[in-house]
Short mmCIF file of C-alpha atoms in Angstrom, two decimals:
data_model
loop_
_atom_site.label_atom_id
_atom_site.label_comp_id
_atom_site.label_asym_id
_atom_site.label_seq_id
_atom_site.Cartn_x
_atom_site.Cartn_y
_atom_site.Cartn_z
CA UNK A 9 0.00 0.00 0.00
CA UNK A 10 1.21 3.56 -0.74
CA UNK A 11 1.07 6.06 2.06
CA UNK A 12 1.59 9.75 2.69
CA UNK A 13 4.83 10.77 4.36
CA UNK A 14 5.89 14.37 3.91
CA UNK A 15 6.15 17.70 5.60
CA UNK A 16 2.93 19.49 4.73
CA UNK A 17 2.70 23.24 4.39
CA UNK A 18 -0.95 23.98 4.82
CA UNK A 19 -2.70 26.25 2.43
CA UNK A 20 -6.18 25.12 3.30
CA UNK A 21 -8.58 26.80 0.97
CA UNK A 22 -11.43 25.60 3.11
CA UNK A 23 -13.81 28.53 3.32
CA UNK A 24 -14.47 28.78 -0.39
CA UNK A 25 -15.16 25.05 -0.67
CA UNK A 26 -17.63 24.65 2.19
CA UNK A 27 -21.26 24.83 1.12
CA UNK A 28 -23.44 27.12 3.15
CA UNK A 29 -26.72 26.22 4.77
CA UNK A 30 -29.78 26.18 2.56
CA UNK A 31 -32.14 27.20 5.34
CA UNK A 32 -31.78 30.90 4.63
CA UNK A 33 -29.07 31.57 7.21
CA UNK A 34 -26.11 33.69 6.19
CA UNK A 35 -23.32 31.30 7.17
CA UNK A 36 -22.28 27.67 7.15
CA UNK A 37 -23.94 25.13 9.43
CA UNK A 38 -22.40 24.13 12.76
CA UNK A 39 -21.25 20.83 11.25
CA UNK A 40 -19.41 22.61 8.46
CA UNK A 41 -17.87 25.04 10.93
CA UNK A 42 -16.63 22.00 12.86
CA UNK A 43 -15.30 20.58 9.59
CA UNK A 44 -13.51 23.85 8.91
CA UNK A 45 -11.92 23.77 12.36
CA UNK A 46 -10.98 20.10 12.04
CA UNK A 47 -9.37 20.72 8.65
CA UNK A 48 -7.13 23.34 10.23
CA UNK A 49 -6.19 20.87 12.98
CA UNK A 50 -5.66 17.97 10.57
CA UNK A 51 -3.52 20.04 8.23
CA UNK A 52 -1.43 21.25 11.18
CA UNK A 53 -0.86 17.63 12.18
CA UNK A 54 -0.14 16.58 8.61
CA UNK A 55 2.23 19.51 8.24
CA UNK A 56 4.43 18.30 11.08
CA UNK A 57 7.54 16.33 10.09
CA UNK A 58 6.93 14.11 13.10
CA UNK A 59 5.14 13.62 16.39
CA UNK A 60 5.81 12.09 19.79
CA UNK A 61 3.19 9.76 21.26
CA UNK A 62 2.52 8.35 24.72
CA UNK A 63 -0.36 5.96 25.22
CA UNK A 64 -1.76 2.77 23.76
CA UNK A 65 -2.76 1.46 20.35
CA UNK A 66 -4.69 -1.76 19.75
CA UNK A 67 -5.35 -3.44 16.42
CA UNK A 68 -7.95 -6.15 15.82
CA UNK A 69 -7.95 -7.96 12.49
CA UNK A 70 -10.52 -10.33 11.05
CA UNK A 71 -10.37 -13.54 13.07
CA UNK A 72 -7.20 -12.52 14.90
CA UNK A 73 -6.59 -11.62 18.54
CA UNK A 74 -6.33 -7.97 19.61
CA UNK A 75 -2.76 -6.67 19.61
CA UNK A 76 -2.25 -3.94 22.20
CA UNK A 77 0.97 -1.93 22.32
CA UNK A 78 1.90 0.58 25.01
CA UNK A 79 4.47 3.31 24.39
CA UNK A 80 5.94 6.39 26.02
CA UNK A 81 7.68 9.11 24.00
CA UNK A 82 7.52 7.12 20.78
CA UNK A 83 8.84 9.32 17.97
CA UNK A 84 7.21 8.82 14.56
CA UNK A 85 8.05 10.71 11.37
CA UNK A 86 5.61 11.27 8.53
CA UNK A 87 7.91 9.02 6.48
CA UNK A 88 6.90 6.12 8.79
CA UNK A 89 10.29 6.10 10.51
CA UNK A 90 9.91 5.47 14.23
CA UNK A 91 11.98 5.10 17.38
CA UNK A 92 11.16 4.25 20.98
CA UNK A 93 10.41 1.55 23.52
CA UNK A 94 7.17 -0.41 23.43
CA UNK A 95 5.49 -2.93 25.70
CA UNK A 96 3.53 -5.89 24.36
CA UNK A 97 1.90 -8.21 26.89
CA UNK A 98 4.58 -8.53 29.60
CA UNK A 99 7.64 -7.72 27.47
CA UNK A 100 9.30 -4.38 26.77
CA UNK A 101 11.47 -3.98 23.68
CA UNK A 102 13.15 -1.40 21.47
CA UNK A 103 11.15 -0.52 18.35
CA UNK A 104 12.71 0.92 15.21
CA UNK A 105 11.13 1.53 11.83
CA UNK A 106 12.77 2.70 8.62
CA UNK A 107 9.86 3.33 6.28
CA UNK A 108 8.44 -0.09 5.44
CA UNK A 109 11.08 -2.00 7.43
CA UNK A 110 10.11 -2.71 11.05
CA UNK A 111 12.50 -4.02 13.69
CA UNK A 112 12.30 -5.12 17.31
CA UNK A 113 14.97 -5.89 19.89
CA UNK A 114 13.96 -7.45 23.17
CA UNK A 115 13.27 -10.72 24.97
CA UNK A 116 12.41 -13.82 22.95
CA UNK A 117 9.29 -14.07 25.12
CA UNK A 118 7.75 -11.22 23.13
CA UNK A 119 7.82 -13.37 20.00
CA UNK A 120 6.35 -16.28 21.96
CA UNK A 121 3.51 -13.98 23.03
CA UNK A 122 2.97 -12.80 19.45
CA UNK A 123 2.54 -16.38 18.22
CA UNK A 124 -0.01 -16.90 20.99
CA UNK A 125 0.32 -20.69 21.28
CA UNK A 126 0.35 -21.38 17.53
CA UNK A 127 1.57 -24.92 16.66
CA UNK A 128 4.49 -23.46 14.68
CA UNK A 129 6.08 -22.45 18.00
CA UNK A 130 7.27 -26.05 18.40
CA UNK A 131 9.52 -25.65 15.35
CA UNK A 132 10.72 -22.04 15.55
CA UNK A 133 14.19 -21.48 17.00
CA UNK A 134 13.19 -18.35 18.92
CA UNK A 135 16.10 -18.47 21.37
CA UNK A 136 18.19 -16.88 18.61
CA UNK A 137 16.00 -13.76 18.84
CA UNK A 138 16.87 -13.01 22.48
CA UNK A 139 17.93 -9.34 22.64
CA UNK A 140 18.71 -9.34 18.93
CA UNK A 141 17.21 -7.14 16.21
CA UNK A 142 14.43 -9.01 14.44
CA UNK A 143 12.24 -8.17 11.44
CA UNK A 144 8.53 -7.79 12.25
CA UNK A 145 7.15 -8.72 8.84
CA UNK A 146 3.89 -10.74 9.19
CA UNK A 147 4.22 -10.63 13.00
CA UNK A 148 0.82 -9.06 13.62
CA UNK A 149 2.38 -6.38 15.83
CA UNK A 150 0.80 -3.02 14.92
CA UNK A 151 2.67 -1.08 12.24
CA UNK A 152 3.25 1.98 14.39
CA UNK A 153 5.03 4.01 11.72
CA UNK A 154 2.12 3.59 9.34
CA UNK A 155 -0.67 4.02 11.88
CA UNK A 156 0.91 7.01 13.65
CA UNK A 157 2.51 8.80 10.70
CA UNK A 158 1.35 12.41 11.23
CA UNK A 159 0.48 12.87 7.56
CA UNK A 160 -1.62 9.70 7.48
CA UNK A 161 -3.16 10.31 10.88
CA UNK A 162 -4.21 13.74 9.64
CA UNK A 163 -6.31 12.04 7.00
CA UNK A 164 -7.85 9.66 9.53
CA UNK A 165 -8.93 12.26 12.08
CA UNK A 166 -10.51 14.34 9.33
CA UNK A 167 -12.13 11.53 7.36
CA UNK A 168 -15.85 12.17 7.78
CA UNK A 169 -16.42 10.38 4.45
CA UNK A 170 -15.93 7.06 6.25
CA UNK A 171 -18.83 7.85 8.56
CA UNK A 172 -21.22 9.08 5.89
CA UNK A 173 -20.60 9.87 2.24
CA UNK A 174 -21.54 13.46 1.37
CA UNK A 175 -24.42 14.16 -0.96
CA UNK A 176 -22.96 15.10 -4.31
CA UNK A 177 -23.77 18.40 -5.96
CA UNK A 178 -22.27 19.79 -9.18
CA UNK A 179 -19.27 18.02 -10.67
CA UNK A 180 -16.03 19.99 -10.37
CA UNK A 181 -14.50 20.93 -13.74
CA UNK A 182 -10.96 19.83 -12.87
CA UNK A 183 -8.99 17.73 -12.87
CA UNK A 184 -11.14 14.60 -13.38
CA UNK A 185 -14.40 15.77 -14.93
CA UNK A 186 -16.17 12.92 -16.70
CA UNK A 187 -13.81 10.24 -15.34
CA UNK A 188 -14.55 7.55 -12.73
CA UNK A 189 -12.48 9.66 -10.30
CA UNK A 190 -14.50 12.83 -10.80
CA UNK A 191 -15.03 15.01 -7.73
CA UNK A 192 -18.29 16.68 -6.72
CA UNK A 193 -19.27 19.65 -4.61
CA UNK A 194 -20.69 18.37 -1.28
CA UNK A 195 -24.20 19.57 -0.42
CA UNK A 196 -24.84 17.80 2.90
CA UNK A 197 -23.60 18.26 6.44
CA UNK A 198 -20.58 16.12 7.39
CA UNK A 199 -20.95 13.77 10.36
CA UNK A 200 -18.77 15.88 12.65
CA UNK A 201 -19.46 17.10 16.18
CA UNK A 202 -17.69 19.86 18.10
CA UNK A 203 -17.69 18.57 21.68
CA UNK A 204 -16.01 21.67 23.07
CA UNK A 205 -13.87 24.50 21.77
CA UNK A 206 -10.86 22.15 21.88
CA UNK A 207 -12.32 18.75 20.89
CA UNK A 208 -13.99 17.52 17.70
CA UNK A 209 -15.36 14.03 17.13
CA UNK A 210 -15.73 12.16 13.83
CA UNK A 211 -17.57 8.92 14.46
CA UNK A 212 -15.96 7.55 17.63
CA UNK A 213 -12.62 9.28 17.04
CA UNK A 214 -12.16 12.38 19.21
CA UNK A 215 -9.34 14.84 18.56
CA UNK A 216 -8.30 17.33 21.23
CA UNK A 217 -6.20 20.34 20.24
CA UNK A 218 -4.95 23.74 21.30
CA UNK A 219 -7.58 26.21 20.02
CA UNK A 220 -4.94 28.87 19.38
CA UNK A 221 -2.21 26.89 17.59
CA UNK A 222 -4.51 24.12 16.22
CA UNK A 223 -1.90 21.58 17.33
CA UNK A 224 -3.24 18.16 18.30
CA UNK A 225 -2.69 17.22 21.95
CA UNK A 226 -4.67 13.96 22.29
CA UNK A 227 -6.41 11.43 20.05
CA UNK A 228 -8.83 8.82 21.38
CA UNK A 229 -11.21 6.44 19.67
CA UNK A 230 -11.43 4.01 16.78
CA UNK A 231 -10.78 4.00 13.05
CA UNK A 232 -10.44 1.33 10.37
CA UNK A 233 -7.28 0.72 8.36
CA UNK A 234 -6.87 -1.94 5.65
CA UNK A 235 -9.50 -4.22 7.16
CA UNK A 236 -8.16 -3.77 10.68
CA UNK A 237 -9.91 -1.99 13.55
CA UNK A 238 -7.58 0.42 15.36
CA UNK A 239 -8.21 1.76 18.87
CA UNK A 240 -5.96 4.62 19.95
CA UNK A 241 -5.66 6.55 23.20
CA UNK A 242 -2.56 8.71 23.10
CA UNK A 243 -1.13 12.09 24.00
CA UNK A 244 0.46 13.83 21.03
CA UNK A 245 3.26 16.39 20.76
CA UNK A 246 4.10 17.72 17.30
CA UNK A 247 7.76 17.79 16.28
CA UNK A 248 9.80 19.86 13.86
CA UNK A 249 12.45 18.62 11.45
CA UNK A 250 15.25 19.36 13.93
CA UNK A 251 13.56 17.11 16.48
CA UNK A 252 13.97 14.14 14.13
CA UNK A 253 17.71 14.50 13.53
CA UNK A 254 18.65 12.26 16.45
CA UNK A 255 16.27 9.52 15.28
CA UNK A 256 17.70 9.42 11.76
CA UNK A 257 21.25 9.45 13.17
CA UNK A 258 20.44 6.55 15.49
CA UNK A 259 18.86 4.54 12.67
CA UNK A 260 21.91 5.11 10.50
CA UNK A 261 24.15 3.73 13.26
CA UNK A 262 22.06 0.54 13.38
CA UNK A 263 22.36 -0.35 9.69
CA UNK A 264 25.30 -2.79 10.07
CA UNK A 265 23.16 -4.82 12.51
CA UNK A 266 20.17 -4.96 10.15
CA UNK A 267 21.69 -6.60 7.07
CA UNK A 268 20.68 -10.14 8.11
CA UNK A 269 18.01 -10.34 10.80
CA UNK A 270 15.67 -13.10 11.99
CA UNK A 271 12.13 -12.80 10.65
CA UNK A 272 10.30 -15.46 12.66
CA UNK A 273 6.84 -14.74 11.26
CA UNK A 274 7.73 -15.28 7.58
CA UNK A 275 5.78 -18.50 6.85
CA UNK A 276 7.26 -21.45 4.99
CA UNK A 277 5.53 -23.93 2.71
CA UNK A 278 4.23 -27.01 4.53
CA UNK A 279 6.53 -29.26 2.48
CA UNK A 280 9.66 -27.15 2.93
CA UNK A 281 11.58 -30.22 4.16
CA UNK A 282 11.27 -33.64 2.52
CA UNK A 283 13.18 -36.95 2.65
CA UNK A 284 13.48 -39.88 0.24
CA UNK A 285 15.55 -43.01 0.05
CA UNK A 286 18.60 -43.11 -2.21
CA UNK A 287 20.70 -46.12 -3.04
CA UNK A 288 20.51 -49.61 -1.63
CA UNK A 289 19.85 -50.39 2.02
CA UNK A 290 22.22 -52.72 3.84
CA UNK A 291 22.47 -53.57 7.54
CA UNK A 292 25.41 -51.17 7.72
CA UNK A 293 23.68 -48.20 6.09
CA UNK A 294 20.32 -47.19 4.60
CA UNK A 295 20.78 -43.68 3.14
CA UNK A 296 18.16 -40.95 2.71
CA UNK A 297 18.38 -37.65 0.86
CA UNK A 298 16.92 -34.75 2.86
CA UNK A 299 15.96 -31.62 0.94
CA UNK A 300 15.46 -28.38 2.87
CA UNK A 301 14.05 -25.48 0.87
CA UNK A 302 13.45 -21.77 1.25
CA UNK A 303 10.00 -22.14 -0.30
CA UNK A 304 7.58 -19.66 1.25
CA UNK A 305 3.91 -20.19 1.94
CA UNK A 306 1.81 -19.54 -1.16
CA UNK A 307 -0.14 -16.80 0.62
CA UNK A 308 2.97 -14.60 0.93
CA UNK A 309 5.02 -15.76 -2.07
CA UNK A 310 3.88 -12.94 -4.35
CA UNK A 311 4.22 -10.30 -1.64
CA UNK A 312 7.76 -11.54 -0.89
CA UNK A 313 8.84 -11.54 -4.52
CA UNK A 314 12.19 -9.78 -4.75
CA UNK A 315 12.90 -10.08 -1.01
CA UNK A 316 16.26 -11.70 -0.30
CA UNK A 317 16.63 -14.03 2.64
CA UNK A 318 17.39 -17.51 3.86
CA UNK A 319 16.18 -20.15 6.29
CA UNK A 320 18.44 -21.80 8.85
CA UNK A 321 17.45 -25.36 9.72
CA UNK A 322 18.37 -27.70 12.52
CA UNK A 323 17.33 -31.21 11.39
CA UNK A 324 17.22 -34.24 13.65
CA UNK A 325 16.38 -37.49 11.88
CA UNK A 326 15.52 -40.76 13.58
CA UNK A 327 14.14 -43.88 11.95
CA UNK A 328 11.26 -46.28 12.26
CA UNK A 329 12.53 -49.75 11.43
CA UNK A 330 9.91 -52.42 10.76
CA UNK A 331 7.75 -52.71 13.88
CA UNK A 332 10.24 -51.18 16.30
CA UNK A 333 9.36 -47.99 18.14
CA UNK A 334 10.41 -44.80 16.32
CA UNK A 335 14.03 -44.01 17.15
CA UNK A 336 14.70 -47.35 18.83
CA UNK A 337 16.76 -48.68 15.94
CA UNK A 338 18.86 -47.04 13.21
CA UNK A 339 20.56 -44.29 15.18
CA UNK A 340 20.13 -40.51 15.09
CA UNK A 341 21.37 -38.08 12.45
CA UNK A 342 21.65 -34.30 13.06
CA UNK A 343 22.33 -31.68 10.42
CA UNK A 344 22.48 -27.87 10.35
CA UNK A 345 21.81 -26.42 6.90
CA UNK A 346 20.71 -23.18 5.28
CA UNK A 347 18.56 -22.59 2.18
CA UNK A 348 17.98 -19.28 0.36
CA UNK A 349 14.44 -18.03 -0.21
CA UNK A 350 13.21 -19.80 -3.32
CA UNK A 351 16.17 -22.19 -3.31
CA UNK A 352 17.12 -25.45 -1.65
CA UNK A 353 19.93 -27.38 -0.04
CA UNK A 354 20.38 -31.13 0.34
CA UNK A 355 22.07 -33.40 2.82
CA UNK A 356 22.09 -37.13 3.52
CA UNK A 357 21.27 -39.13 6.62
CA UNK A 358 21.57 -42.88 6.95
CA UNK A 359 20.04 -45.42 9.27
CA UNK A 360 22.85 -47.62 10.59
CA UNK A 361 23.33 -50.92 12.42
CA UNK A 362 20.10 -52.36 11.10
CA UNK A 363 19.04 -55.86 12.12
CA UNK A 364 19.49 -58.59 9.56
CA UNK A 365 16.31 -59.12 7.58
CA UNK A 366 15.12 -55.52 7.94
CA UNK A 367 12.25 -54.91 5.53
CA UNK A 368 11.13 -51.26 5.97
CA UNK A 369 13.00 -48.15 7.11
CA UNK A 370 11.20 -44.82 7.39
CA UNK A 371 12.89 -41.50 8.31
CA UNK A 372 11.34 -39.16 10.90
CA UNK A 373 12.79 -35.65 10.69
CA UNK A 374 12.20 -33.14 13.48
CA UNK A 375 12.63 -29.57 12.26
CA UNK A 376 13.82 -26.46 14.04
CA UNK A 377 14.10 -23.42 11.81
CA UNK A 378 14.33 -19.65 11.64
CA UNK A 379 13.89 -17.43 8.55
CA UNK A 380 16.14 -14.40 8.00
CA UNK A 381 15.64 -11.36 5.76
CA UNK A 382 18.86 -10.18 4.14
CA UNK A 383 19.81 -6.89 2.55
CA UNK A 384 22.94 -4.83 2.07
CA UNK A 385 24.03 -1.94 4.23
CA UNK A 386 24.33 0.19 1.09
CA UNK A 387 20.70 -0.49 0.10
CA UNK A 388 19.47 0.30 3.61
CA UNK A 389 21.54 3.49 3.71
CA UNK A 390 20.16 4.62 0.35
CA UNK A 391 16.59 3.95 1.50
CA UNK A 392 17.16 5.76 4.80
CA UNK A 393 18.64 8.74 2.95
CA UNK A 394 15.53 8.96 0.77
CA UNK A 395 13.31 8.77 3.87
CA UNK A 396 15.18 11.58 5.59
CA UNK A 397 15.09 13.74 2.46
CA UNK A 398 11.38 13.06 2.05
CA UNK A 399 10.73 14.18 5.62
CA UNK A 400 11.97 17.65 4.63
CA UNK A 401 9.89 18.07 1.46
CA UNK A 402 7.27 20.85 1.61
CA UNK A 403 3.86 19.89 0.24
CA UNK A 404 0.64 21.91 0.24
CA UNK A 405 -2.61 20.22 1.28
CA UNK A 406 -6.00 21.57 0.29
CA UNK A 407 -9.66 20.65 0.57
CA UNK A 408 -11.61 20.11 -2.62
CA UNK A 409 -14.71 18.21 -3.72
CA UNK A 410 -15.28 14.55 -2.84
CA UNK A 411 -15.27 11.50 -5.07
CA UNK A 412 -18.19 9.07 -5.11
CA UNK A 413 -18.59 5.46 -4.01
CA UNK A 414 -15.75 3.12 -4.97
CA UNK A 415 -13.65 6.05 -6.18
CA UNK A 416 -13.73 7.63 -2.71
CA UNK A 417 -12.99 4.30 -1.01
CA UNK A 418 -10.12 3.53 -3.37
CA UNK A 419 -8.63 6.99 -2.88
CA UNK A 420 -8.72 6.38 0.88
CA UNK A 421 -7.17 2.92 0.47
CA UNK A 422 -4.31 4.08 -1.73
CA UNK A 423 -3.26 7.36 -0.10
CA UNK A 424 -4.85 7.25 3.37
CA UNK A 425 -6.78 10.49 2.86
CA UNK A 426 -10.45 11.28 2.42
CA UNK A 427 -11.03 12.03 -1.25
CA UNK A 428 -11.77 15.66 -0.38
CA UNK A 429 -8.13 16.18 0.68
CA UNK A 430 -5.57 16.72 -2.08
CA UNK A 431 -1.91 17.64 -2.39
CA UNK A 432 -1.10 20.61 -4.59
CA UNK A 433 2.19 20.46 -6.44
CA UNK A 434 2.72 23.29 -8.87
CA UNK A 435 -0.52 23.74 -10.80
CA UNK A 436 -1.86 20.22 -10.25
CA UNK A 437 -3.90 18.53 -7.52
CA UNK A 438 -2.55 15.06 -6.72
CA UNK A 439 -4.33 12.49 -4.57
CA UNK A 440 -1.38 11.99 -2.22
CA UNK A 441 2.35 11.55 -1.67
CA UNK A 442 4.39 8.39 -1.07
CA UNK A 443 7.27 7.67 1.33
CA UNK A 444 9.97 8.91 -1.05
CA UNK A 445 8.07 12.06 -2.04
CA UNK A 446 6.48 10.47 -5.11
CA UNK A 447 3.17 12.09 -6.07
CA UNK A 448 0.29 9.62 -6.22
CA UNK A 449 -2.73 9.48 -8.53
CA UNK A 450 -5.35 6.80 -7.88
CA UNK A 451 -7.50 5.20 -10.59
CA UNK A 452 -10.71 3.69 -9.23
CA UNK A 453 -12.68 0.87 -10.86
CA UNK A 454 -14.36 1.93 -14.10
CA UNK A 455 -11.54 2.71 -16.53
CA UNK A 456 -11.04 -0.86 -17.76
CA UNK A 457 -14.27 -0.83 -19.75
CA UNK A 458 -12.66 1.79 -21.99
CA UNK A 459 -9.54 -0.32 -22.68
CA UNK A 460 -9.20 -2.05 -26.04
CA UNK A 461 -6.23 -4.22 -26.98
CA UNK A 462 -4.22 -2.93 -24.03
CA UNK A 463 -4.82 0.77 -24.73
CA UNK A 464 -7.45 3.33 -23.87
CA UNK A 465 -10.05 3.59 -26.62
CA UNK A 466 -9.19 6.72 -28.66
CA UNK A 467 -12.92 7.28 -29.25
CA UNK A 468 -13.52 7.64 -25.49
CA UNK A 469 -13.32 11.32 -24.44
CA UNK A 470 -11.50 10.26 -21.28
CA UNK A 471 -8.47 9.15 -23.29
CA UNK A 472 -7.68 12.70 -24.38
CA UNK A 473 -8.22 13.94 -20.82
CA UNK A 474 -5.90 11.29 -19.33
CA UNK A 475 -3.25 12.20 -21.89
CA UNK A 476 -3.56 15.88 -21.02
CA UNK A 477 -3.41 15.07 -17.31
CA UNK A 478 -0.26 13.00 -17.74
CA UNK A 479 1.52 15.93 -19.38
CA UNK A 480 0.39 18.34 -16.64
CA UNK A 481 1.32 15.93 -13.85
CA UNK A 482 4.85 15.39 -15.13
CA UNK A 483 5.35 19.14 -15.56
CA UNK A 484 4.00 19.92 -12.09
CA UNK A 485 6.00 17.14 -10.40
CA UNK A 486 9.35 18.70 -11.25
CA UNK A 487 12.10 16.55 -9.73
CA UNK A 488 9.61 14.24 -8.03
CA UNK A 489 8.34 11.02 -9.57
CA UNK A 490 4.66 10.31 -10.21
CA UNK A 491 3.02 7.06 -9.14
CA UNK A 492 -0.18 5.72 -10.72
CA UNK A 493 -2.11 3.15 -8.68
CA UNK A 494 -4.97 1.44 -10.53
CA UNK A 495 -7.70 -0.83 -9.17
CA UNK A 496 -7.91 -2.83 -12.42
CA UNK A 497 -4.98 -4.64 -14.10
CA UNK A 498 -6.29 -3.67 -17.55
CA UNK A 499 -6.25 -0.02 -16.50
CA UNK A 500 -2.67 -0.32 -15.25
CA UNK A 501 -1.59 -1.89 -18.56
CA UNK A 502 -3.27 0.89 -20.56
CA UNK A 503 -1.66 3.55 -18.36
CA UNK A 504 1.78 2.01 -18.96
CA UNK A 505 1.10 2.07 -22.70
CA UNK A 506 0.04 5.72 -22.46
CA UNK A 507 3.21 6.68 -20.58
CA UNK A 508 5.36 5.02 -23.25
CA UNK A 509 3.34 6.54 -26.12
CA UNK A 510 3.80 10.03 -24.69
CA UNK A 511 7.57 9.61 -24.51
CA UNK A 512 7.81 10.06 -20.75
CA UNK A 513 11.30 9.35 -19.40
CA UNK A 514 11.64 5.80 -18.02
CA UNK A 515 11.02 5.71 -14.28
CA UNK A 516 9.37 9.12 -14.15
CA UNK A 517 5.86 7.63 -13.91
CA UNK A 518 5.48 4.28 -12.15
CA UNK A 519 2.28 2.29 -12.65
CA UNK A 520 0.98 -0.33 -10.21
CA UNK A 521 -2.18 -2.43 -9.99
CA UNK A 522 -3.73 -2.84 -6.54
CA UNK A 523 -7.33 -4.09 -6.27
CA UNK A 524 -9.99 -2.31 -4.27
CA UNK A 525 -10.46 -4.08 -0.96
CA UNK A 526 -13.23 -3.90 1.61
CA UNK A 527 -12.37 -1.88 4.71
#
């Protein structure tokens, strides 16, 4: 998922975009005044390079147990970088996050608690994780950098569209008129309540702020994120760029320790280790070939494509010989091997000292394993540099009209903002900004029906508009890259063809297909 992570300079053109009451009064309704106030607060939060949090955050996914994390003075940048100590269950550990990479250093018991009695615990070699940096991928521990990124959290506290979609009035003339992502002037009151002069509630999420500075001081309540329910109760202190220098310096000092780290929650295929007989069996020796692979579970294989890593195995093989009890005859064979992700390694084990007349020998291999995710210090340093540079980029947020239906939901999914929030860069309104400062445009369901033979139908008026938009986006982006995220694979293919046809420099506009999901 792409997310916002930038310093935001707020130029909130809110007043001119808020519809006034239709009951004959001279001003906006109380709900729209609350929206106006909340926009100022949200944009102040989103405009902060970082924030410091003290409190709790609990996530509850479909069918999974609640995951509650406590933290004090946890520093989080809008780039999703984070630093601080957290407590999960009974264990306290150091938490570090470099953009999409999350790390933990603490007692092995914390990992035991995360697996919550899962059968796989019998095979994982968790003692290796004791007070060692580990990768949190697939762990279920809340992604604190993503959930507490000030820029993303700004979108969540101001997202009244999730509570009730606004009634749509006239379609706005730019930039998406006539397209599935068209925006419309709202004509109904937002579901927002001003509890006091310093607290505004959207749904169950209450935001407390300083009425003078508009800086958030506390957030409490619930919101949904990527199919997960999030419950937050935290004090908030906004931070400037200088306040983040120590965090980036500390993360840079850790890079040598992060090049090969255990990733206990990366799941393996059920048949990652197999054994078969090779050669003839004699009373002296009955050999078996054991194959240990780095094959990942099918559910994560696509997501892990391009990720480098390996699996360390400790293999203990005993044998069942005829009707004897397992392990009673044939001896014991132990091996320590390693297999790269997607690769394999092989070793042999032999049953020995078999009774004369032995008919059947079956191997029984007990597995202890631990996956590792590998990268280079140079790659991590380059990524961290881009994160730090992105944290200093000025971006202007504005309020505009809202998209409808799936278009609004997809906009929220892709950039983490309500569709009525946009990012102005030059003369163009983008849907959002990614971790490296890339400007994001989302393409909701509905474009694919206008694709013929891998290209947008030239007879469709939208084709000319998309072509014009592409030119304007590239010009407005300047040194930044543009990222297209499309809900339909056919749309993504047609967008790639359009980028090539218009002669855009390779890499300037990236195109990705990500389906619309329920939230």
